[in-house]
Amino acid sequence: MSSCSSIVRKPLFWLTSALSLLVSLYGLANVMPAIGDFRLGPFPMVFFRATFFALCVLVVLAGVLDKRETLLPRWISAVAVLLTGGLLWSCWSFYHVSIQLEESMFLFGPQEVWIALLASSGALFFCWRIWGAPVALLGIVGIAYMATGHLWPGPLRTVGGSVEEMLAQNLLYSLDAGILGSTFSVVITTVFPFIILGAVLEGVGAGDSMIRIAFSWMRRTAGGPAHAAVLSSALFGTVSGSAVGNVVGTGVVTIPMIKRRGFTPNFAGAVEAAASTGGQIMPPIMGAAALVMADFVGVSYLTVIVAILVPAIAYYCSLFAMILFETRRLGIKADAGAESELDMPTRQDYLNLLLIFLPLAVIVALLISGLSPSGASISALALLFPLSLINPEVRAKPVKLVKCLCDGGSTFARLLMAIAAVSIVISALSATGVPVKFGILLSSMATDSLMLSLIAAAACCVVLGMGMPTLPAYVTVATIAIPAMQQLGLEPLTAHMFVFLIAVASAITPPVAIAAYAAASISDGRPIATSVQASKVGIMIFIIPFIFAYNPLLLTVEQAGAAFELVPWLWLIAKLVLGIYLLASALTGFDLKKLRLFEIALRLIAVTLLFVPDAGWDMAGIALAAVVCFGHHWCECKNVYSKVFHQ
């Protein structure tokens, strides 16, 4: 049986690789900038959307059938093949109807409705197979509400044209909405080149070098491998942008070593999950949601990079602080001579870092010069291919570069199924007017309370983000909540950044925390306990959005709603550093010694006072923090002095 299955799977593997490579080359050709008078793309919009999506569907089908662990049940394979045929037919119908719409009026009938429903069913099926039930269920609910909204009572009732026209247009036959609509367009033109660049950056061999260097730099700290996990995940995150991919890429090395240093399995998994999740907010290559956000808000990607820089650095500093206090609580000491499975970094390891930082420098430089994000990423990709030859492993096997393109094409095709499901949800929300109704409800619930609005939006992010990739979670919540947030005074960039960070945080938020679950599978910890611990370790990713919502100067760009001034900005950074120290020690329950309950409570109160927007409260917070910390350190110094004196 096994030999027979391997014979079947090998052709499927090669077919998947070939189709994935074709996705990469076709997509890159569409967005490639002109070289002199020569230019391949952009291809005709309707034709490209239909053919590119059809190609991605074939990649996903081949990947679903090419399961290496166990053979799929026959009925799933049969359904996958049938729905693929339906999706290909839908792509042809989309192209045919769109051409007719350009030339004359077109009346949608039952045939177009059934084709649109067939396309939606296929997209949701593959989304369910790849990303799990939550995203697919949201799409099903959206379709059901779109079809029956005119029958619902009171404010839930929808108004509009015929159900047939609503379903056909909003599910498939529109360049602005539906599976092949505007969200699809943003992703294939802006996000796609970065996905390919990230795949190549991961595959050229710098990842292992980064881990060895991080362990070398952190070997003299008490946290040792835990600090190295944070540093390597931060570096890896500049490339990856995927929380689960980051956990798998670095966690297999870091988590066992964190456990051997004396940390619990739950804490080891939590550190890796929290650090890997932060990779999605680490410039310059963040998660796909950051690229989509720049397009939604109407600002340059460089503006997004500058705005997220301080929150990202603050988040990683908070992880270092949480590990520091945990080592003190457990009594773990620095052990530079501890055995390590990793060799010391060599000259080649440091040379390999050029494969990461030179392309990233090119991206930043080109963005500053005014080039589009896709043009900057393709230019970095063009530099990376010849530059990768400095790695002897790539020189020995140049076919690795082709494999990187295959991996990138496959990754994007899988992501596109989630985007298709979310596009259905967005279309349902737009067509039925839910965002407007939600905004009215939110405004009536909290007429003048920005805090209640932010809490409601954050809760919405966490609930909708359960089990979802960050991009679908961000896009869905942004469609619902951001109009109401803007009504309460937030600038578009600040509101979108708030939703973006909370959507990123959903990867470690129980009960469905995909990054924490991936880490728990490596650490042998309990999934729920690991996700709870990860939420505590990464607590600042939940708090920082509330800080810049009330203090937009933290984002350092004028588009956030506050003109940049150096002295107030430095004062805000100083308060942020103090807040990280107070919060990390309070949540760990340890500073120089174990904290008593009233000390923990006073530290938490001081953190809250630091960031209350009304004048004077921050000074009260600093005064309280000074009293609490001075008292704690004074008592500990007295104890140490007393012990030394008696000896």
C-alpha positions as CSV (number, residue, x, y, z in Angstrom):
1,M,0.0,0.0,0.0
2,S,2.8,2.4,1.0
3,S,4.8,1.7,-2.2
4,C,1.7,2.2,-4.3
5,S,0.8,5.5,-2.6
6,S,4.4,6.8,-3.1
7,I,4.1,6.0,-6.8
8,V,0.9,8.0,-7.0
9,R,2.3,10.9,-5.0
10,K,5.6,11.4,-6.8
11,P,3.9,12.6,-10.0
12,L,1.6,14.8,-7.9
13,F,4.7,16.3,-6.1
14,W,6.3,17.2,-9.4
15,L,3.0,18.5,-10.8
16,T,2.5,20.7,-7.6
17,S,6.1,22.0,-8.0
18,A,5.7,22.8,-11.7
19,L,2.3,24.6,-11.1
20,S,3.7,26.5,-8.1
21,L,6.7,27.7,-10.2
22,L,4.3,28.8,-12.9
23,V,2.3,30.8,-10.3
24,S,5.5,32.6,-9.2
25,L,6.7,33.4,-12.7
26,Y,3.3,34.4,-14.0
27,G,2.6,36.6,-11.0
28,L,6.0,38.3,-11.0
29,A,5.8,38.9,-14.8
30,N,2.5,40.8,-14.2
31,V,4.0,43.2,-11.6
32,M,7.6,43.4,-13.0
33,P,8.7,47.0,-13.6
34,A,9.8,48.1,-17.1
35,I,13.5,47.6,-18.0
36,G,14.1,50.3,-20.6
37,D,11.5,49.8,-23.3
38,F,10.8,46.2,-22.3
39,R,8.0,45.2,-20.0
40,L,5.9,42.0,-19.7
41,G,3.0,43.2,-17.5
42,P,0.6,44.3,-16.4
43,F,-1.5,41.9,-18.3
44,P,-5.2,42.7,-19.2
45,M,-6.9,42.9,-15.8
46,V,-9.9,40.7,-16.3
47,F,-7.9,38.1,-18.2
48,F,-5.1,38.0,-15.6
49,R,-7.4,37.8,-12.6
50,A,-9.3,34.8,-14.1
51,T,-6.3,32.9,-15.3
52,F,-4.1,33.5,-12.2
53,F,-6.8,32.4,-9.8
54,A,-7.5,29.3,-11.9
55,L,-3.8,28.5,-11.8
56,C,-3.7,28.9,-8.0
57,V,-6.7,26.6,-7.7
58,L,-4.8,23.9,-9.6
59,V,-1.9,24.3,-7.3
60,V,-4.1,23.9,-4.2
61,L,-5.8,20.9,-5.7
62,A,-2.5,19.2,-6.4
63,G,-1.3,20.0,-2.9
64,V,-4.5,18.7,-1.3
65,L,-4.2,15.4,-3.2
66,D,-0.5,15.1,-2.5
67,K,-0.8,14.3,1.2
68,R,2.4,12.6,2.4
69,E,1.1,11.5,5.8
70,T,-2.1,9.6,5.0
71,L,-4.2,9.0,2.0
72,L,-7.2,11.3,1.8
73,P,-10.6,9.7,2.0
74,R,-11.9,9.1,-1.5
75,W,-14.9,11.3,-1.1
76,I,-12.7,14.3,-0.2
77,S,-10.5,13.7,-3.2
78,A,-13.6,13.4,-5.4
79,V,-15.2,16.6,-4.0
80,A,-11.9,18.5,-4.5
81,V,-11.7,17.5,-8.1
82,L,-15.3,18.3,-8.8
83,L,-15.1,21.7,-7.1
84,T,-11.9,22.5,-9.0
85,G,-13.8,21.9,-12.2
86,G,-16.5,24.2,-11.0
87,L,-13.9,26.9,-10.1
88,L,-12.3,26.7,-13.5
89,W,-15.7,27.1,-15.1
90,S,-16.4,30.0,-12.9
91,C,-13.1,31.7,-13.9
92,W,-14.1,31.3,-17.6
93,S,-17.6,32.7,-16.8
94,F,-16.1,35.6,-14.9
95,Y,-14.0,36.5,-17.9
96,H,-16.8,36.1,-20.4
97,V,-19.4,38.1,-18.4
98,S,-16.9,40.9,-17.5
99,I,-16.1,41.4,-21.2
100,Q,-19.8,41.6,-21.9
101,L,-20.3,44.1,-19.1
102,E,-17.5,46.3,-20.6
103,E,-19.4,46.4,-23.9
104,S,-23.0,46.6,-22.8
105,M,-25.5,46.0,-20.0
106,F,-25.8,42.4,-18.8
107,L,-28.7,41.0,-16.8
108,F,-27.8,38.4,-14.2
109,G,-30.0,35.3,-14.3
110,P,-30.2,32.0,-12.4
111,Q,-27.2,30.5,-14.3
112,E,-24.8,33.3,-13.0
113,V,-26.2,32.9,-9.5
114,W,-25.5,29.1,-9.5
115,I,-22.0,29.7,-11.0
116,A,-21.2,32.3,-8.3
117,L,-22.4,29.9,-5.6
118,L,-20.4,27.1,-7.1
119,A,-17.3,29.3,-7.1
120,S,-17.9,30.3,-3.5
121,S,-18.4,26.6,-2.5
122,G,-15.1,25.7,-4.1
123,A,-13.2,28.5,-2.5
124,L,-14.7,27.8,1.0
125,F,-14.0,24.1,0.6
126,F,-10.3,24.6,-0.1
127,C,-10.1,27.3,2.6
128,W,-11.5,24.7,5.1
129,R,-9.0,22.1,4.0
130,I,-6.1,24.4,4.3
131,W,-6.9,26.9,7.1
132,G,-9.5,25.1,9.1
133,A,-13.2,25.7,9.7
134,P,-13.4,29.3,11.2
135,V,-12.6,31.2,8.0
136,A,-14.9,29.0,5.9
137,L,-17.7,29.2,8.4
138,L,-17.6,33.0,8.2
139,G,-17.9,32.8,4.5
140,I,-20.9,30.5,4.7
141,V,-22.6,32.8,7.2
142,G,-21.9,35.7,4.9
143,I,-23.6,34.0,1.9
144,A,-26.6,32.9,4.0
145,Y,-27.1,36.4,5.3
146,M,-26.8,37.9,1.8
147,A,-29.4,35.5,0.5
148,T,-31.9,35.9,3.4
149,G,-31.2,39.4,4.7
150,H,-34.4,40.8,3.2
151,L,-36.4,38.3,5.4
152,W,-34.7,39.3,8.8
153,P,-36.6,41.5,11.2
154,G,-35.9,45.1,12.4
155,P,-32.4,46.5,11.9
156,L,-31.1,43.2,10.6
157,R,-33.2,43.5,7.5
158,T,-31.2,44.3,4.3
159,V,-32.4,46.5,1.5
160,G,-31.3,46.5,-2.1
161,G,-31.9,44.9,-5.5
162,S,-32.9,41.4,-6.3
163,V,-31.3,38.5,-4.5
164,E,-30.0,37.0,-7.8
165,E,-28.2,40.2,-8.7
166,M,-26.8,40.7,-5.2
167,L,-25.4,37.1,-5.0
168,A,-24.0,37.0,-8.5
169,Q,-22.3,40.4,-8.4
170,N,-21.1,40.4,-4.8
171,L,-19.8,36.8,-4.9
172,L,-18.1,36.7,-8.3
173,Y,-19.0,39.0,-11.2
174,S,-17.5,42.3,-9.9
175,L,-14.1,43.9,-10.2
176,D,-14.7,45.7,-6.8
177,A,-16.3,42.9,-4.7
178,G,-16.3,39.2,-4.4
179,I,-13.7,36.5,-4.9
180,L,-11.9,38.3,-7.8
181,G,-12.6,41.8,-6.6
182,S,-10.5,44.6,-5.1
183,T,-9.0,42.7,-2.2
184,F,-7.9,40.0,-4.6
185,S,-6.3,42.7,-6.8
186,V,-4.4,44.3,-3.8
187,V,-3.0,40.9,-2.8
188,I,-1.8,39.8,-6.2
189,T,-0.2,43.1,-7.0
190,T,1.2,44.2,-3.7
191,V,1.5,41.3,-1.3
192,F,2.5,38.6,-3.9
193,P,6.0,39.9,-4.6
194,F,6.8,40.1,-0.9
195,I,5.6,36.5,-0.4
196,I,8.0,35.3,-3.1
197,L,10.8,37.4,-1.7
198,G,10.2,36.0,1.8
199,A,10.3,32.5,0.4
200,V,13.6,33.1,-1.4
201,L,15.1,34.8,1.7
202,E,14.1,31.8,3.8
203,G,15.5,29.3,1.4
204,V,19.0,30.8,0.6
205,G,20.4,29.6,3.9
206,A,20.6,32.6,6.2
207,G,18.0,31.3,8.7
208,D,20.3,28.8,10.4
209,S,23.1,31.4,10.4
210,M,20.8,33.8,12.2
211,I,20.0,31.3,14.9
212,R,23.6,30.4,15.5
213,I,24.6,34.1,15.7
214,A,21.7,34.8,18.1
215,F,22.7,32.0,20.4
216,S,26.3,33.2,20.4
217,W,25.3,36.7,21.3
218,M,22.9,35.6,24.1
219,R,25.0,32.8,25.6
220,R,26.2,34.9,28.5
221,T,22.7,36.0,29.6
222,A,20.7,34.2,32.3
223,G,17.9,33.6,29.9
224,G,20.3,32.2,27.3
225,P,18.3,30.3,24.7
226,A,15.1,32.1,25.6
227,H,16.7,35.5,24.8
228,A,18.2,33.9,21.7
229,A,14.7,32.7,20.6
230,V,13.5,36.3,20.9
231,L,16.4,37.7,18.9
232,S,16.4,35.0,16.2
233,S,12.6,35.3,15.8
234,A,12.9,39.1,15.5
235,L,15.5,38.7,12.8
236,F,13.6,35.8,11.2
237,G,10.5,37.9,11.4
238,T,11.9,40.6,9.2
239,V,11.9,37.9,6.5
240,S,9.0,35.6,7.3
241,G,5.9,37.5,8.4
242,S,4.1,34.2,9.3
243,A,3.7,33.4,13.0
244,V,3.4,29.6,12.5
245,G,6.1,29.5,9.9
246,N,8.4,31.4,12.3
247,V,7.6,29.0,15.2
248,V,8.3,26.0,13.0
249,G,11.5,27.6,11.5
250,T,13.2,28.5,14.7
251,G,11.3,26.7,17.4
252,V,12.6,23.2,16.6
253,V,16.0,24.5,17.6
254,T,15.2,27.0,20.4
255,I,12.4,25.4,22.3
256,P,14.3,22.2,23.4
257,M,17.3,24.4,24.5
258,I,15.0,26.7,26.5
259,K,13.6,23.7,28.3
260,R,17.1,22.5,29.1
261,R,18.0,25.8,30.6
262,G,15.4,25.2,33.3
263,F,12.2,26.8,32.0
264,T,8.9,24.9,31.9
265,P,7.6,23.4,28.6
266,N,4.7,25.8,28.7
267,F,6.9,28.8,29.1
268,A,9.4,27.6,26.5
269,G,6.6,27.3,23.9
270,A,5.1,30.6,25.0
271,V,8.3,32.5,24.5
272,E,8.8,31.1,21.0
273,A,5.1,31.7,20.1
274,A,5.1,35.3,21.3
275,A,8.4,36.1,19.7
276,S,7.4,34.5,16.4
277,T,4.1,36.4,16.4
278,G,6.0,39.6,16.7
279,G,7.7,38.9,13.4
280,Q,4.5,40.0,11.6
281,I,5.0,43.6,12.9
282,M,8.8,43.7,12.4
283,P,9.8,46.0,9.6
284,P,10.6,46.1,6.8
285,I,8.9,42.9,5.6
286,M,5.9,42.4,7.8
287,G,2.9,40.2,7.4
288,A,0.8,40.6,4.3
289,A,-1.8,42.5,6.3
290,A,0.6,45.5,6.6
291,L,0.8,45.8,2.8
292,V,-2.9,45.6,2.5
293,M,-3.3,48.2,5.3
294,A,-1.1,50.7,3.4
295,D,-3.4,50.4,0.4
296,F,-6.6,50.6,2.5
297,V,-5.4,53.7,4.3
298,G,-4.0,55.3,1.3
299,V,-0.5,55.9,2.6
300,S,2.9,54.7,1.4
301,Y,4.3,51.4,2.7
302,L,7.2,53.4,4.0
303,T,4.8,55.3,6.3
304,V,3.5,52.0,7.7
305,I,7.1,50.9,8.3
306,V,8.0,54.1,10.2
307,A,4.8,54.0,12.2
308,I,5.2,50.4,13.3
309,L,8.9,50.6,14.2
310,V,8.6,51.9,17.8
311,P,5.8,49.5,18.7
312,A,7.7,46.6,17.3
313,I,10.9,47.4,19.1
314,A,8.9,48.0,22.3
315,Y,7.2,44.6,22.0
316,Y,10.5,42.7,21.7
317,C,12.0,44.7,24.6
318,S,9.0,43.6,26.7
319,L,9.7,40.0,25.8
320,F,13.3,40.3,26.9
321,A,12.0,41.9,30.2
322,M,9.5,39.1,30.8
323,I,12.3,36.5,30.3
324,L,14.6,38.4,32.6
325,F,12.2,38.4,35.5
326,E,11.2,34.8,34.9
327,T,14.9,33.8,35.2
328,R,15.1,35.7,38.5
329,R,12.0,34.0,39.8
330,L,13.3,30.5,38.9
331,G,16.8,31.3,40.1
332,I,18.3,30.5,36.7
333,K,21.9,31.8,36.3
334,A,24.0,32.6,33.3
335,D,26.0,29.6,32.1
336,A,28.2,30.5,29.2
337,G,29.8,27.1,29.3
338,A,26.6,25.1,28.9
339,E,26.5,22.6,26.2
340,S,24.9,23.7,22.9
341,E,23.7,21.7,20.0
342,L,24.7,24.6,17.8
343,D,28.2,25.2,16.6
344,M,29.7,28.6,17.1
345,P,29.0,31.0,14.2
346,T,31.6,31.0,11.5
347,R,32.7,33.7,9.1
348,Q,30.3,32.2,6.5
349,D,27.4,32.7,9.0
350,Y,28.1,36.4,9.2
351,L,28.6,36.6,5.5
352,N,25.2,34.9,5.0
353,L,23.6,37.8,6.9
354,L,24.3,39.9,3.8
355,L,21.6,37.7,2.1
356,I,19.1,39.2,4.6
357,F,20.2,42.8,5.2
358,L,21.3,43.9,1.7
359,P,17.9,43.1,0.1
360,L,16.1,44.7,3.0
361,A,18.3,47.8,2.7
362,V,17.5,47.9,-1.0
363,I,13.8,47.8,-0.2
364,V,14.0,50.6,2.3
365,A,16.1,52.8,0.0
366,L,13.8,52.3,-3.0
367,L,10.7,53.0,-0.9
368,I,12.3,56.2,0.3
369,S,13.1,57.1,-3.3
370,G,9.4,56.7,-4.1
371,L,9.2,53.3,-5.8
372,S,6.2,51.2,-5.2
373,P,6.3,48.3,-2.7
374,S,6.0,45.7,-5.5
375,G,8.8,47.4,-7.5
376,A,11.0,47.6,-4.4
377,S,10.5,43.9,-3.6
378,I,11.2,42.7,-7.2
379,S,14.3,44.8,-7.3
380,A,15.4,43.2,-4.0
381,L,14.6,39.8,-5.5
382,A,16.7,40.6,-8.6
383,L,19.6,41.4,-6.3
384,L,19.1,38.3,-4.1
385,F,19.5,35.7,-6.9
386,P,23.1,36.5,-7.8
387,L,23.9,37.5,-4.2
388,S,22.8,34.1,-2.9
389,L,25.8,32.5,-4.6
390,I,28.0,33.7,-1.7
391,N,26.5,30.8,0.2
392,P,28.4,27.6,-0.8
393,E,25.3,25.5,-0.3
394,V,23.5,27.5,-3.0
395,R,26.6,27.4,-5.3
396,A,26.6,23.6,-4.9
397,K,22.9,23.3,-5.6
398,P,21.5,26.3,-7.6
399,V,18.3,24.4,-8.0
400,K,17.5,25.6,-4.4
401,L,16.5,28.9,-5.9
402,V,14.0,27.2,-8.1
403,K,12.6,25.4,-5.1
404,C,12.3,28.7,-3.3
405,L,10.1,30.0,-6.1
406,C,8.0,26.8,-6.0
407,D,7.6,27.2,-2.2
408,G,6.6,30.9,-2.7
409,G,4.0,30.0,-5.4
410,S,2.5,27.3,-3.2
411,T,2.4,29.5,-0.1
412,F,0.6,32.2,-2.1
413,A,-1.9,29.9,-3.7
414,R,-2.8,28.6,-0.2
415,L,-3.1,32.1,1.1
416,L,-5.4,33.1,-1.8
417,M,-8.0,30.6,-0.7
418,A,-8.3,32.4,2.6
419,I,-8.4,35.7,0.8
420,A,-11.2,34.3,-1.4
421,A,-13.2,33.3,1.7
422,V,-12.6,36.7,3.4
423,S,-13.6,38.5,0.1
424,I,-17.0,36.7,0.4
425,V,-17.4,38.0,3.9
426,I,-16.4,41.5,3.0
427,S,-18.9,41.5,0.1
428,A,-21.6,40.2,2.3
429,L,-20.9,42.9,4.9
430,S,-20.8,45.7,2.2
431,A,-23.9,44.5,0.4
432,T,-25.9,44.2,3.6
433,G,-24.7,47.4,5.3
434,V,-23.5,45.6,8.4
435,P,-20.5,48.0,9.0
436,V,-22.8,51.0,9.0
437,K,-25.2,49.3,11.4
438,F,-22.3,48.2,13.6
439,G,-21.0,51.8,13.7
440,I,-24.4,53.1,14.7
441,L,-24.7,50.5,17.4
442,L,-21.2,51.2,18.7
443,S,-21.7,54.9,18.7
444,S,-25.0,54.6,20.6
445,M,-23.4,52.2,23.0
446,A,-20.5,54.5,23.7
447,T,-21.3,57.9,22.5
448,D,-18.2,59.6,23.9
449,S,-16.2,56.6,25.1
450,L,-13.3,55.8,22.8
451,M,-12.1,53.2,25.3
452,L,-15.3,51.2,25.0
453,S,-15.1,51.4,21.3
454,L,-11.5,50.2,21.3
455,I,-12.4,47.3,23.6
456,A,-15.3,46.3,21.4
457,A,-13.0,46.4,18.3
458,A,-10.3,44.4,20.1
459,A,-12.8,41.8,21.2
460,C,-14.1,41.5,17.7
461,C,-10.5,41.1,16.4
462,V,-9.7,38.4,18.9
463,V,-13.0,36.4,18.2
464,L,-12.8,36.7,14.4
465,G,-9.0,36.0,14.5
466,M,-9.4,32.6,16.2
467,G,-7.7,30.1,13.9
468,M,-7.4,32.7,11.1
469,P,-4.3,34.0,9.4
470,T,-3.7,37.6,10.3
471,L,-4.7,39.0,6.9
472,P,-8.2,37.6,6.9
473,A,-8.7,38.6,10.5
474,Y,-7.5,42.1,9.9
475,V,-9.5,42.7,6.7
476,T,-12.7,41.3,8.3
477,V,-12.5,43.4,11.4
478,A,-11.3,46.5,9.6
479,T,-14.4,46.4,7.4
480,I,-16.7,46.2,10.4
481,A,-15.1,48.3,13.2
482,I,-12.9,51.0,11.7
483,P,-15.7,53.3,10.4
484,A,-17.1,53.5,14.0
485,M,-13.6,54.0,15.4
486,Q,-13.0,56.9,13.0
487,Q,-16.3,58.5,14.1
488,L,-14.9,58.6,17.6
489,G,-11.9,60.6,16.5
490,L,-9.1,58.2,15.5
491,E,-7.2,58.9,12.3
492,P,-7.5,56.2,9.6
493,L,-3.9,55.0,10.0
494,T,-4.2,54.8,13.8
495,A,-7.5,52.9,13.6
496,H,-6.1,50.5,11.1
497,M,-2.8,50.0,13.0
498,F,-4.9,49.3,16.2
499,V,-6.9,46.5,14.4
500,F,-3.7,45.2,12.7
501,L,-1.8,44.7,16.0
502,I,-4.8,43.1,17.7
503,A,-5.3,40.8,14.7
504,V,-1.6,39.8,14.9
505,A,-2.1,39.1,18.6
506,S,-4.9,36.6,17.9
507,A,-2.3,34.0,17.0
508,I,-1.4,33.7,20.7
509,T,-4.9,34.4,22.2
510,P,-6.7,31.4,23.7
511,P,-8.7,29.3,23.1
512,V,-7.7,29.0,19.4
513,A,-4.1,30.2,19.3
514,I,-2.4,28.7,16.2
515,A,1.1,30.0,16.9
516,A,0.9,28.8,20.6
517,Y,-0.5,25.4,19.5
518,A,2.4,25.0,17.0
519,A,4.9,25.8,19.7
520,A,3.2,23.4,22.2
521,S,3.5,20.6,19.7
522,I,7.3,21.1,19.8
523,S,7.7,21.8,23.6
524,D,5.3,19.0,24.7
525,G,3.4,21.5,26.7
526,R,-0.3,21.8,27.1
527,P,-1.8,23.9,24.2
528,I,-4.2,26.0,26.3
529,A,-1.7,26.6,29.1
530,T,1.0,27.5,26.5
531,S,-1.4,30.0,24.8
532,V,-2.3,31.6,28.2
533,Q,1.4,31.9,29.0
534,A,2.1,33.3,25.6
535,S,-0.6,35.9,26.1
536,K,1.1,36.9,29.4
537,V,4.6,37.0,27.9
538,G,3.4,39.0,24.9
539,I,1.0,41.2,26.9
540,M,2.4,44.4,25.3
541,I,1.0,43.5,21.9
542,F,-2.4,44.0,23.4
543,I,-1.5,47.1,25.4
544,I,0.6,49.1,22.9
545,P,-2.4,49.6,20.5
546,F,-4.4,51.3,23.3
547,I,-1.4,53.4,24.1
548,F,-1.0,54.9,20.6
549,A,-4.8,55.2,20.2
550,Y,-4.6,57.8,23.0
551,N,-1.0,58.9,22.2
552,P,-0.7,58.8,18.4
553,L,2.7,60.5,18.7
554,L,4.1,57.0,19.5
555,L,3.6,56.2,15.8
556,T,5.9,59.1,14.9
557,V,4.1,60.0,11.6
558,E,1.8,62.9,11.0
559,Q,-0.8,60.6,9.3
560,A,-1.4,59.1,12.8
561,G,-2.9,62.4,14.0
562,A,-0.1,64.0,15.9
563,A,2.7,66.2,14.5
564,F,6.1,64.9,15.5
565,E,7.9,66.8,18.3
566,L,11.1,65.4,19.6
567,V,10.8,66.2,23.4
568,P,7.3,65.0,23.8
569,W,8.2,61.9,21.8
570,L,11.2,61.1,24.0
571,W,9.0,61.7,27.1
572,L,6.5,59.1,25.7
573,I,9.3,56.6,25.0
574,A,10.6,57.0,28.5
575,K,7.2,56.3,30.0
576,L,6.9,53.3,27.7
577,V,10.2,51.9,28.9
578,L,9.1,52.4,32.5
579,G,5.8,50.8,31.8
580,I,7.4,47.7,30.3
581,Y,9.6,47.3,33.4
582,L,6.6,47.7,35.8
583,L,4.3,45.5,33.8
584,A,6.8,42.7,33.3
585,S,7.8,42.5,36.9
586,A,4.2,42.7,38.1
587,L,3.0,39.9,35.8
588,T,5.9,37.7,36.7
589,G,5.4,38.5,40.4
590,F,9.1,39.0,40.9
591,D,11.7,41.8,40.7
592,L,14.8,41.5,43.0
593,K,12.6,39.2,45.1
594,K,9.1,37.9,45.1
595,L,6.5,40.7,45.0
596,R,3.6,40.8,47.4
597,L,0.1,41.3,46.2
598,F,-0.1,44.9,47.1
599,E,3.2,45.6,45.3
600,I,1.9,43.9,42.2
601,A,-1.4,46.0,42.4
602,L,0.5,49.3,42.9
603,R,2.8,48.5,39.9
604,L,-0.3,47.8,37.7
605,I,-1.9,51.1,38.9
606,A,1.3,53.0,38.1
607,V,1.3,51.6,34.5
608,T,-2.3,52.6,34.0
609,L,-1.6,56.2,35.3
610,L,1.4,56.5,33.0
611,F,-0.7,56.5,29.9
612,V,-3.9,58.2,31.0
613,P,-4.2,61.0,28.3
614,D,-5.4,63.8,30.7
615,A,-2.6,66.0,31.9
616,G,-0.9,65.3,35.3
617,W,-1.9,61.6,35.6
618,D,1.4,60.5,34.1
619,M,3.3,62.4,36.7
620,A,1.2,60.7,39.4
621,G,2.1,57.3,37.8
622,I,5.8,58.1,37.8
623,A,5.7,59.2,41.4
624,L,3.9,56.0,42.4
625,A,6.4,53.9,40.4
626,A,9.3,55.7,42.1
627,V,7.9,55.1,45.6
628,V,7.1,51.4,44.9
629,C,10.4,50.6,43.1
630,F,12.5,52.6,45.6
631,G,10.9,50.8,48.5
632,H,11.4,47.4,46.9
633,H,15.1,48.0,46.1
634,W,15.7,49.6,49.5
635,C,14.3,46.6,51.3
636,E,16.3,44.2,49.2
637,C,19.5,46.2,49.7
638,K,19.0,46.2,53.4
639,N,18.5,42.4,53.4
640,V,21.7,41.9,51.4
641,Y,23.6,44.2,53.6
642,S,22.3,42.5,56.7
643,K,23.3,39.1,55.4
644,V,26.8,40.3,54.5
645,F,27.2,42.1,57.9
646,H,26.2,39.0,59.9
647,Q,28.6,36.8,58.0
